[in-house]
PDB file of C-alpha atoms and ligand atoms in Angstrom:
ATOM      1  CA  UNK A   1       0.000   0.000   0.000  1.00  0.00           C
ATOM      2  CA  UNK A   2       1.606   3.238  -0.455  1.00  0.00           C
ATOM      3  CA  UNK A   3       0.928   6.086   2.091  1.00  0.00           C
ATOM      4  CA  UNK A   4      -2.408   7.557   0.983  1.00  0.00           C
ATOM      5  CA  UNK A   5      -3.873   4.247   0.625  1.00  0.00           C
ATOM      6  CA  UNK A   6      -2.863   2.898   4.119  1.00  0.00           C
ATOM      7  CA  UNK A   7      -4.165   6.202   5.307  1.00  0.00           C
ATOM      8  CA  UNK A   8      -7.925   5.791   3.708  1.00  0.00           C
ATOM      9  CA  UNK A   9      -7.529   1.472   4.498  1.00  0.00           C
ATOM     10  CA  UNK A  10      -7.064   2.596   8.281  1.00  0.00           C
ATOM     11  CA  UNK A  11      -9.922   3.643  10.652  1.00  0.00           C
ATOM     12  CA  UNK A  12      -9.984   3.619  14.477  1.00  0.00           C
ATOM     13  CA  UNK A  13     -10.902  -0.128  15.161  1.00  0.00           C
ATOM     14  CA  UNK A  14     -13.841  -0.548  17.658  1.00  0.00           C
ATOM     15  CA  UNK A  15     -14.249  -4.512  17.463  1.00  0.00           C
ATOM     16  CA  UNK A  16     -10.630  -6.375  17.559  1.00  0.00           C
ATOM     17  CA  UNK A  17      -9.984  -9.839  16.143  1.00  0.00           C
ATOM     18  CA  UNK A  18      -8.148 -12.551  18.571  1.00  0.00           C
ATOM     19  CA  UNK A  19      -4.972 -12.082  15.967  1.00  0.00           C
ATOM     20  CA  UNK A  20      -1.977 -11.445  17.671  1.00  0.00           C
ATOM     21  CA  UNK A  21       0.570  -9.158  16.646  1.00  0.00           C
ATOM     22  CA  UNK A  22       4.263 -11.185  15.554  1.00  0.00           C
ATOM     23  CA  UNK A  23       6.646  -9.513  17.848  1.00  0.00           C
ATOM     24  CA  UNK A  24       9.064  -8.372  15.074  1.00  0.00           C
ATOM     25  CA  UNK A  25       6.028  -6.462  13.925  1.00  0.00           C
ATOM     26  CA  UNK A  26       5.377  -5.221  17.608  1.00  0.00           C
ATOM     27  CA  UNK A  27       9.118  -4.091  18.221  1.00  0.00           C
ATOM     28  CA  UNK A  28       8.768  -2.201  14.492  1.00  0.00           C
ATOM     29  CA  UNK A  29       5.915  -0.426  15.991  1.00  0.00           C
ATOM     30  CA  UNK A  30       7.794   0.638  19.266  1.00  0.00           C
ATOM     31  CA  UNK A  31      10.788   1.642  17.643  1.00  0.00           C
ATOM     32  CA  UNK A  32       8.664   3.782  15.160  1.00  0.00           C
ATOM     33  CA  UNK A  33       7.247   5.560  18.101  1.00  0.00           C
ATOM     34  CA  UNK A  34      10.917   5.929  19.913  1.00  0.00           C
ATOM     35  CA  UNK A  35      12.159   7.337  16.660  1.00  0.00           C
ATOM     36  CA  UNK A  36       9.352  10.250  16.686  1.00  0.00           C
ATOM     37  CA  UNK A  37      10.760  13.495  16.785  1.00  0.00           C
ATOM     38  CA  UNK A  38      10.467  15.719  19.613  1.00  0.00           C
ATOM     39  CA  UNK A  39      10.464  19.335  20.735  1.00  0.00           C
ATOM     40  CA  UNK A  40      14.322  19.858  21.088  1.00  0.00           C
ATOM     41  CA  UNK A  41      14.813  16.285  21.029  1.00  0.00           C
ATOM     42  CA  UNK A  42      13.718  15.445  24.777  1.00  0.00           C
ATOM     43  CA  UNK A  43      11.029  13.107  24.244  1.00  0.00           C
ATOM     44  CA  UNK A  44       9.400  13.762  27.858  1.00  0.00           C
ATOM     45  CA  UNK A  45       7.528  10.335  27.976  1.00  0.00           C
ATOM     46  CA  UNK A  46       8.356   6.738  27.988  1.00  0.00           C
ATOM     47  CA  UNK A  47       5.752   3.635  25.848  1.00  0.00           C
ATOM     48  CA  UNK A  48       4.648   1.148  28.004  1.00  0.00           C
ATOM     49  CA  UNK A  49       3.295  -1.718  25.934  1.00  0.00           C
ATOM     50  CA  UNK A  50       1.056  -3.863  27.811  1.00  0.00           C
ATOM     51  CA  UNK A  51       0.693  -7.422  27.597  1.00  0.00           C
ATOM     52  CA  UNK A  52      -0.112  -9.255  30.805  1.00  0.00           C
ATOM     53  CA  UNK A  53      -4.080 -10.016  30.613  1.00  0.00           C
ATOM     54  CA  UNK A  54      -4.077  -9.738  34.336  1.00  0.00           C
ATOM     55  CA  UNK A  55      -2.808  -6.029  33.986  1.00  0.00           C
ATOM     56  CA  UNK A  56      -5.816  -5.387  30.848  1.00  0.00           C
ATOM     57  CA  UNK A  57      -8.991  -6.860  32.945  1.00  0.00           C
ATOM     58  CA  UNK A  58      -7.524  -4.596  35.635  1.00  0.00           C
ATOM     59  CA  UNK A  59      -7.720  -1.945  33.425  1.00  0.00           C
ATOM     60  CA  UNK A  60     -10.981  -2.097  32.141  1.00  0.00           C
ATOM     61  CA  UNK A  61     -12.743  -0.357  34.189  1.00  0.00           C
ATOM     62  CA  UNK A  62     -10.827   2.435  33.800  1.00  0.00           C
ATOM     63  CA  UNK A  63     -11.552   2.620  30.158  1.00  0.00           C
ATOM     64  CA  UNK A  64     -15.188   4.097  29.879  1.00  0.00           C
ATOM     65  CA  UNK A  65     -16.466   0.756  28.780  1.00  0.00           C
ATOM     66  CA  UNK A  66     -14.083   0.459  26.106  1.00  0.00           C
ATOM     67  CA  UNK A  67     -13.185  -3.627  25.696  1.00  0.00           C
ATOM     68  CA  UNK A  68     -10.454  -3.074  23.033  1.00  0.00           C
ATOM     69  CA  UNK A  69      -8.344  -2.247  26.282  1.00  0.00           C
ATOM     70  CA  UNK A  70      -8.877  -6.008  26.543  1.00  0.00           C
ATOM     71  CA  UNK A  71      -9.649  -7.359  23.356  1.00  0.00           C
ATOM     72  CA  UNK A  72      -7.028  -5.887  21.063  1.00  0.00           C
ATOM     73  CA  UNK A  73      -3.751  -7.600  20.551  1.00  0.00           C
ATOM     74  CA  UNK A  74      -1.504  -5.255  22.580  1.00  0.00           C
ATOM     75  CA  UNK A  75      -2.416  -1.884  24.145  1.00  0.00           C
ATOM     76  CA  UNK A  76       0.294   0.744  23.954  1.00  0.00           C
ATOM     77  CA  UNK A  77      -0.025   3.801  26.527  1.00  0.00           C
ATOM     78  CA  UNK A  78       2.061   7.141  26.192  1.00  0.00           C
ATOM     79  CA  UNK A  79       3.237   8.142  29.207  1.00  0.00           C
ATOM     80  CA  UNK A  80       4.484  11.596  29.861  1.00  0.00           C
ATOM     81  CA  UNK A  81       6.986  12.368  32.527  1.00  0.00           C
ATOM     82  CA  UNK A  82       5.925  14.259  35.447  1.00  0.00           C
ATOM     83  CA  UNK A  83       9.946  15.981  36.467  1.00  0.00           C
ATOM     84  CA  UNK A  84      11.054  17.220  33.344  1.00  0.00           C
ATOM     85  CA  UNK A  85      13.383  19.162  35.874  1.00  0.00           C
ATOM     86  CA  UNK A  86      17.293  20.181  35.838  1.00  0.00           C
ATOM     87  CA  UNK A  87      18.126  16.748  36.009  1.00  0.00           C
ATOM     88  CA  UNK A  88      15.997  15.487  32.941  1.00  0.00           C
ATOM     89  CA  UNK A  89      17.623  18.363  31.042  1.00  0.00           C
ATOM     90  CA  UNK A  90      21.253  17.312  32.188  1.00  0.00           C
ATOM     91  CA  UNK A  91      20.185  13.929  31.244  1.00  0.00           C
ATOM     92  CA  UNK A  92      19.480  14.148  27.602  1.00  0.00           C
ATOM     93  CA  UNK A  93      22.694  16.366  27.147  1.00  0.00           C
ATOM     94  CA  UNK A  94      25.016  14.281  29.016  1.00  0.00           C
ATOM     95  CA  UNK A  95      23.486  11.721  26.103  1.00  0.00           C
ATOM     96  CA  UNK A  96      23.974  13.796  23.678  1.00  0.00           C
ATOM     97  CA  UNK A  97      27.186  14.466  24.284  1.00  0.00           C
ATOM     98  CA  UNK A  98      28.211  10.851  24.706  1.00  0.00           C
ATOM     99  CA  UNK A  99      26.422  10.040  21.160  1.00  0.00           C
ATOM    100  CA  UNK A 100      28.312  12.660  19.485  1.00  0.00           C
ATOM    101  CA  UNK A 101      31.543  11.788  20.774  1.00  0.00           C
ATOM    102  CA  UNK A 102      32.129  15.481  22.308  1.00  0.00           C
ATOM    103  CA  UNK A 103      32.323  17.400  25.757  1.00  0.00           C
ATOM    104  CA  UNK A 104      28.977  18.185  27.212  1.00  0.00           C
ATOM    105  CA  UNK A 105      31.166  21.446  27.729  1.00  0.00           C
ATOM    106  CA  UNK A 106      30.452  22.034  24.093  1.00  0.00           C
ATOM    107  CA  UNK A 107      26.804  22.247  24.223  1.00  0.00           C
ATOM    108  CA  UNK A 108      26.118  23.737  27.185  1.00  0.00           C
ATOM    109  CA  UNK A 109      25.407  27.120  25.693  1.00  0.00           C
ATOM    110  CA  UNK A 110      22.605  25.459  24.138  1.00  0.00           C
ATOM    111  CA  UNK A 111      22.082  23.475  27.474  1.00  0.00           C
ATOM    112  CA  UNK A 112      21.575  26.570  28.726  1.00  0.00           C
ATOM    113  CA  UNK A 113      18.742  27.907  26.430  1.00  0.00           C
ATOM    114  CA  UNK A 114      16.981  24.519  26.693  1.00  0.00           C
ATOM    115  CA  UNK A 115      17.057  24.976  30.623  1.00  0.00           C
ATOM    116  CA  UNK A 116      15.611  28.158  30.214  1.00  0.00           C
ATOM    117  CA  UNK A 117      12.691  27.694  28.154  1.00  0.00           C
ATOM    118  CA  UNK A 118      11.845  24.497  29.222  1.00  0.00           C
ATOM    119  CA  UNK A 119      12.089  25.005  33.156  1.00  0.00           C
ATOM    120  CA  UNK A 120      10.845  28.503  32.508  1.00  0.00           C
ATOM    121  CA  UNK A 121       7.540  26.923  31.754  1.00  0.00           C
ATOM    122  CA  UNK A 122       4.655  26.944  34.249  1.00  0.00           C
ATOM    123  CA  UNK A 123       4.317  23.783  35.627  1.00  0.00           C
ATOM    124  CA  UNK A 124       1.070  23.183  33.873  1.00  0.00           C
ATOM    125  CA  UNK A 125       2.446  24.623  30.545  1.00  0.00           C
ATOM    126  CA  UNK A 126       5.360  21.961  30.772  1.00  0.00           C
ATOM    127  CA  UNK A 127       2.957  19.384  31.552  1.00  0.00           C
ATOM    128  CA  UNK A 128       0.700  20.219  28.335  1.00  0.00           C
ATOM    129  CA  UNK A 129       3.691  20.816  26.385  1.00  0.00           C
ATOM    130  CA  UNK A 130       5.332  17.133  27.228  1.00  0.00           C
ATOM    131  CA  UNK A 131       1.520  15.591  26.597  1.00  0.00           C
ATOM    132  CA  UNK A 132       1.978  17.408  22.860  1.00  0.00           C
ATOM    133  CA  UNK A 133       5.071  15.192  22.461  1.00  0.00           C
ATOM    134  CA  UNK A 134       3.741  12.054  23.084  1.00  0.00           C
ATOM    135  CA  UNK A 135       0.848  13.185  20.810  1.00  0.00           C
ATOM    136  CA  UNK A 136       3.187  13.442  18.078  1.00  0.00           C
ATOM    137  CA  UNK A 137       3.954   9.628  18.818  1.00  0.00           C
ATOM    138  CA  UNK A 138       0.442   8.786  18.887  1.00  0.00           C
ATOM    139  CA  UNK A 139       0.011   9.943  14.802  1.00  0.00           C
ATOM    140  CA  UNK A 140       3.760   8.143  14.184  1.00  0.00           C
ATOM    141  CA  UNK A 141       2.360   5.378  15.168  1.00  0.00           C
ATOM    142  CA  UNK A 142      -0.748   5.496  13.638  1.00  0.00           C
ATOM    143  CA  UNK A 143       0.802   5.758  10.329  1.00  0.00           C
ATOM    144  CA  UNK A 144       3.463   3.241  10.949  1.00  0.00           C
ATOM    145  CA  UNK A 145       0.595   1.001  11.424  1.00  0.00           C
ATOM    146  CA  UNK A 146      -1.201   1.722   8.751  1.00  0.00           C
ATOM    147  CA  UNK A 147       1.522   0.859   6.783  1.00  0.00           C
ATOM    148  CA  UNK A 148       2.106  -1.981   8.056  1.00  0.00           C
ATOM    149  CA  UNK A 149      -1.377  -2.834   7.382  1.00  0.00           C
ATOM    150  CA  UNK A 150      -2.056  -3.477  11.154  1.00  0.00           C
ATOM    151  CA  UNK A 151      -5.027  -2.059  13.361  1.00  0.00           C
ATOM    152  CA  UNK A 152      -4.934   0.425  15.517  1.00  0.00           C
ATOM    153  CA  UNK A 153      -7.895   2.666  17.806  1.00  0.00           C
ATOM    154  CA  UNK A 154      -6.263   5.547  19.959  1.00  0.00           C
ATOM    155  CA  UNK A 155      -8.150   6.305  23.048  1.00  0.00           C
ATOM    156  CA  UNK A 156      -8.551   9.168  24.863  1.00  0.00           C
ATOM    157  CA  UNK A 157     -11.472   7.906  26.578  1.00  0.00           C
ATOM    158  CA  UNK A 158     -10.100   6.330  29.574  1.00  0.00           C
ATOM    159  CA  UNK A 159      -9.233   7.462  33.205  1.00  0.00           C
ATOM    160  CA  UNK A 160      -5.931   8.770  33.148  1.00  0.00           C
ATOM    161  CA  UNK A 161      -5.355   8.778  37.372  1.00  0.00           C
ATOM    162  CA  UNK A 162      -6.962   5.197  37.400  1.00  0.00           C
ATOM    163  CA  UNK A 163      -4.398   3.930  34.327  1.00  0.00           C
ATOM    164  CA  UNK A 164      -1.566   5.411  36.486  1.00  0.00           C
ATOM    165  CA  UNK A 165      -2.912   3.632  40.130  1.00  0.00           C
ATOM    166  CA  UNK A 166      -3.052   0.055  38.107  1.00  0.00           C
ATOM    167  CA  UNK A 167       0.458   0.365  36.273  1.00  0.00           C
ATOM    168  CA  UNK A 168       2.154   1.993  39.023  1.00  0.00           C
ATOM    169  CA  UNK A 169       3.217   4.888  36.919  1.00  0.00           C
ATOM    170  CA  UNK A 170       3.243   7.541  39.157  1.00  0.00           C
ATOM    171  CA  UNK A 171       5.921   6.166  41.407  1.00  0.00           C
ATOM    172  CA  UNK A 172       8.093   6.131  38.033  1.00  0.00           C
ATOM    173  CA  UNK A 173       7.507   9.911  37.700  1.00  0.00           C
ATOM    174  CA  UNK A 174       5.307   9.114  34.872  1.00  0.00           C
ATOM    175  CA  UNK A 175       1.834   9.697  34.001  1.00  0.00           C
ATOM    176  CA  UNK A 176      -0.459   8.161  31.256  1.00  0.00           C
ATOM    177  CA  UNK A 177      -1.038  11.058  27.906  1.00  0.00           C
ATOM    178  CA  UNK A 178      -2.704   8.647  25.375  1.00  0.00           C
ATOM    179  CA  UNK A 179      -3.156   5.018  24.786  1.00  0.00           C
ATOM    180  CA  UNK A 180      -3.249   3.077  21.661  1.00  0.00           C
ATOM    181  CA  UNK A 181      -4.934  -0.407  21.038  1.00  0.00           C
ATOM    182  CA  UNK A 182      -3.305  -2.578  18.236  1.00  0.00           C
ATOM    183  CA  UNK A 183      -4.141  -5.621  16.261  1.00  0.00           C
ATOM    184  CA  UNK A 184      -6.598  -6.795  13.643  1.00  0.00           C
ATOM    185  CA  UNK A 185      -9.964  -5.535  13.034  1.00  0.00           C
ATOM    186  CA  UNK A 186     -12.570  -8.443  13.922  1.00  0.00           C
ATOM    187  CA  UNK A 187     -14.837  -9.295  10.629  1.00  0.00           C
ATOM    188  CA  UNK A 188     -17.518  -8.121  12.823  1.00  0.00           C
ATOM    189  CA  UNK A 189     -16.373  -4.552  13.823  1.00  0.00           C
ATOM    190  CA  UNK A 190     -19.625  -2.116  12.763  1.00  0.00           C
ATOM    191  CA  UNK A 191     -17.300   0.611  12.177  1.00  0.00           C
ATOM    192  CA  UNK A 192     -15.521  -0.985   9.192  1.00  0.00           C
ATOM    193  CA  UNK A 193     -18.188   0.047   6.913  1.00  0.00           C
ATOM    194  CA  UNK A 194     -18.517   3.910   7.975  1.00  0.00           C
ATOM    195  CA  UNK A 195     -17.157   6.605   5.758  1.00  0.00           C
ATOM    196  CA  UNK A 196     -14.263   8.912   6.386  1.00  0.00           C
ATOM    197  CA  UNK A 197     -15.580  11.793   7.667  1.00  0.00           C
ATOM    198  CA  UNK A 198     -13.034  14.516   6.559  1.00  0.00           C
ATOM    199  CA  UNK A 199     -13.127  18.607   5.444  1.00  0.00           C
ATOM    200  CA  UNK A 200     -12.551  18.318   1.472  1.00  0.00           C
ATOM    201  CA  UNK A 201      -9.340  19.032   0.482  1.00  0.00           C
ATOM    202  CA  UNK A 202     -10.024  22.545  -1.010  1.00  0.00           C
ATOM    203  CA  UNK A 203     -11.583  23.257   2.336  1.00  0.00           C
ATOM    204  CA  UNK A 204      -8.366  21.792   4.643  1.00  0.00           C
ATOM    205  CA  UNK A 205      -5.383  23.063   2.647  1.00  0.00           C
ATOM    206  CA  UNK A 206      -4.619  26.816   2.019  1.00  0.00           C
ATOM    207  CA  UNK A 207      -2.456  28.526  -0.548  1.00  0.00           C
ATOM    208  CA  UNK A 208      -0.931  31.491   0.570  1.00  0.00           C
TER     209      UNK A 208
HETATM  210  C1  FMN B 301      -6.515  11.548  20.527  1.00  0.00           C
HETATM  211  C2  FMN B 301      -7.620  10.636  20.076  1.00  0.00           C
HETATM  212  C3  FMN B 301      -8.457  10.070  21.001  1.00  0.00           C
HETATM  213  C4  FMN B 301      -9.453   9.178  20.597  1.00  0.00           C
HETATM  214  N1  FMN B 301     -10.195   8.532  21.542  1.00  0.00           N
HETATM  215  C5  FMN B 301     -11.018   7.532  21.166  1.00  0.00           C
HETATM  216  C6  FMN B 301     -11.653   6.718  22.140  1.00  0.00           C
HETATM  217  O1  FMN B 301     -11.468   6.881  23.345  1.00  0.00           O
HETATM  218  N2  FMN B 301     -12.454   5.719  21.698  1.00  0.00           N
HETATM  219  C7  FMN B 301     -12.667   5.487  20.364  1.00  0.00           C
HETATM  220  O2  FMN B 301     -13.393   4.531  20.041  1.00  0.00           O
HETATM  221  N3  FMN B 301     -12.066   6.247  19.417  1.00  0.00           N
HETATM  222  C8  FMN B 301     -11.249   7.247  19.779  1.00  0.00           C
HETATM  223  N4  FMN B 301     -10.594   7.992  18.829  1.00  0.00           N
HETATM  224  C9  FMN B 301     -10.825   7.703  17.402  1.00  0.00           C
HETATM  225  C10 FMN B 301     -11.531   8.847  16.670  1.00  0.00           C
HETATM  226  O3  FMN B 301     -12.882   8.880  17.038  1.00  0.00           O
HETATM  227  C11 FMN B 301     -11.341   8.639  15.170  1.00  0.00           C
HETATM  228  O4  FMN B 301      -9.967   8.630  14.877  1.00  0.00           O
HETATM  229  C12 FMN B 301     -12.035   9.741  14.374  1.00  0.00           C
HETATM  230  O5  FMN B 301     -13.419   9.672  14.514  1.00  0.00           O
HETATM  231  C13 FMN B 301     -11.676   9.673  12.883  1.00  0.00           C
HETATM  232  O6  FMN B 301     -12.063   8.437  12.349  1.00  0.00           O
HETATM  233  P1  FMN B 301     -11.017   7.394  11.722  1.00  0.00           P
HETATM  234  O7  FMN B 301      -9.818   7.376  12.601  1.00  0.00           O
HETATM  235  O8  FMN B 301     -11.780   6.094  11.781  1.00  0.00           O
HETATM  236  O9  FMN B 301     -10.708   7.834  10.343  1.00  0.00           O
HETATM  237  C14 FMN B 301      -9.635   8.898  19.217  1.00  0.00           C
HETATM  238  C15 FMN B 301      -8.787   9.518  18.286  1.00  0.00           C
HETATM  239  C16 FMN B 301      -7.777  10.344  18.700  1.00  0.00           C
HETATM  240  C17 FMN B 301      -6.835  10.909  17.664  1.00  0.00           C
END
């Protein structure tokens, strides 16, 4: 398929099939989402991919009814992290610098302004700005997926502080953004046959 048609074949999947992902397919879709870009790079969250069926039942009734949480082959959650503090930022360039094969001395002018605009956000700013990132993730995924001709629904509809009590995420300094359920869509699922509600192009895109 090339892009535009995986883009039209997808839809979010409602009803899942029992079809389970091949885990070459499942670590192609996690590395897609670790290679997103990010606002200067610093990826503030972390995938969880869960697979325990325990963990999913205990999730469900978190999700607003939603059974895909359960049903779908894997469910993938975006978690953002809650300290995206001095020591995050020290972090990523102490990386950097060890990627590039240079002295963190060299970067820390830019260090510097990173520190400043970053820590210089309100807290709730910084949290909204680190939920955008993982957003970004969310539509890399999407597409990877699509591509890959696998299935995918992403949720919004769940209980965010109820996700975070089951997985134990806020004791990791991390907090659920967005979840994604993956697989195959069941021969059954009703919204296979809807339309694709979208502005027309002429309408969406504008020359300037
Ligand atoms: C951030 C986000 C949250 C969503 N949350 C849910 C959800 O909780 N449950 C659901 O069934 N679909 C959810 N959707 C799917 C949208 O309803 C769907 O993508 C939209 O109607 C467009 O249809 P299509 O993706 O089938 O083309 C969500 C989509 C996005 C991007």
């Amino acid at each position: 398929m090339n892009v535009i048609d995986a883009l039209k074949w997808r839809y979010a999947v409602r009803e899942f099939s029992s079809k389970v992902i091949p885990a070459q397919d499942l670590h192609e879709l996690a590395d897609a989402t670790r290679l997103t870009a990010s606002s200067y790079g610093l990826q503030p969250y972390k995938l969880i991919v869960v697979e325990s069926p325990e963990m999913r039942e205990a999730l469900l009734p978190h999700s607003m009814g939603q059974t895909k949480v359960r049903d779908s082959s894997h469910l993938f959650i975006l978690a953002s992290h809650n300290d995206i503090n001095d020591h995050f930022i020290e972090k990523y360039f102490a990386m950097t610098a060890q990627v590039k094969g240079i002295e963190q001395q060299a970067l820390a002018g830019f260090k510097q302004h990173v520190k400043d605009v970053i820590l210089g956000m309100p807290e709730a700013a910084k949290r909204q700005w680190a939920d955008q990132q993982a957003f970004i993730a969310l539509g890399n995924l999407l597409t990877v997926a699509a591509l890959k001709s696998i299935d995918a629904c992403p949720m919004g509809g769940f209980d965010a502080a109820g996700f975070d009590e089951v997985l134990g995420l806020t004791d990791n300094g991390l907090r659920s953004c967005v979840i994604c359920a993956l697989g195959y869509r069941s021969d059954h699922d009703s919204s296979a046959q809807a339309k694709k509600i979208r502005p027309d192009f002429d309408n969406f895109m504008l020359r300037v």
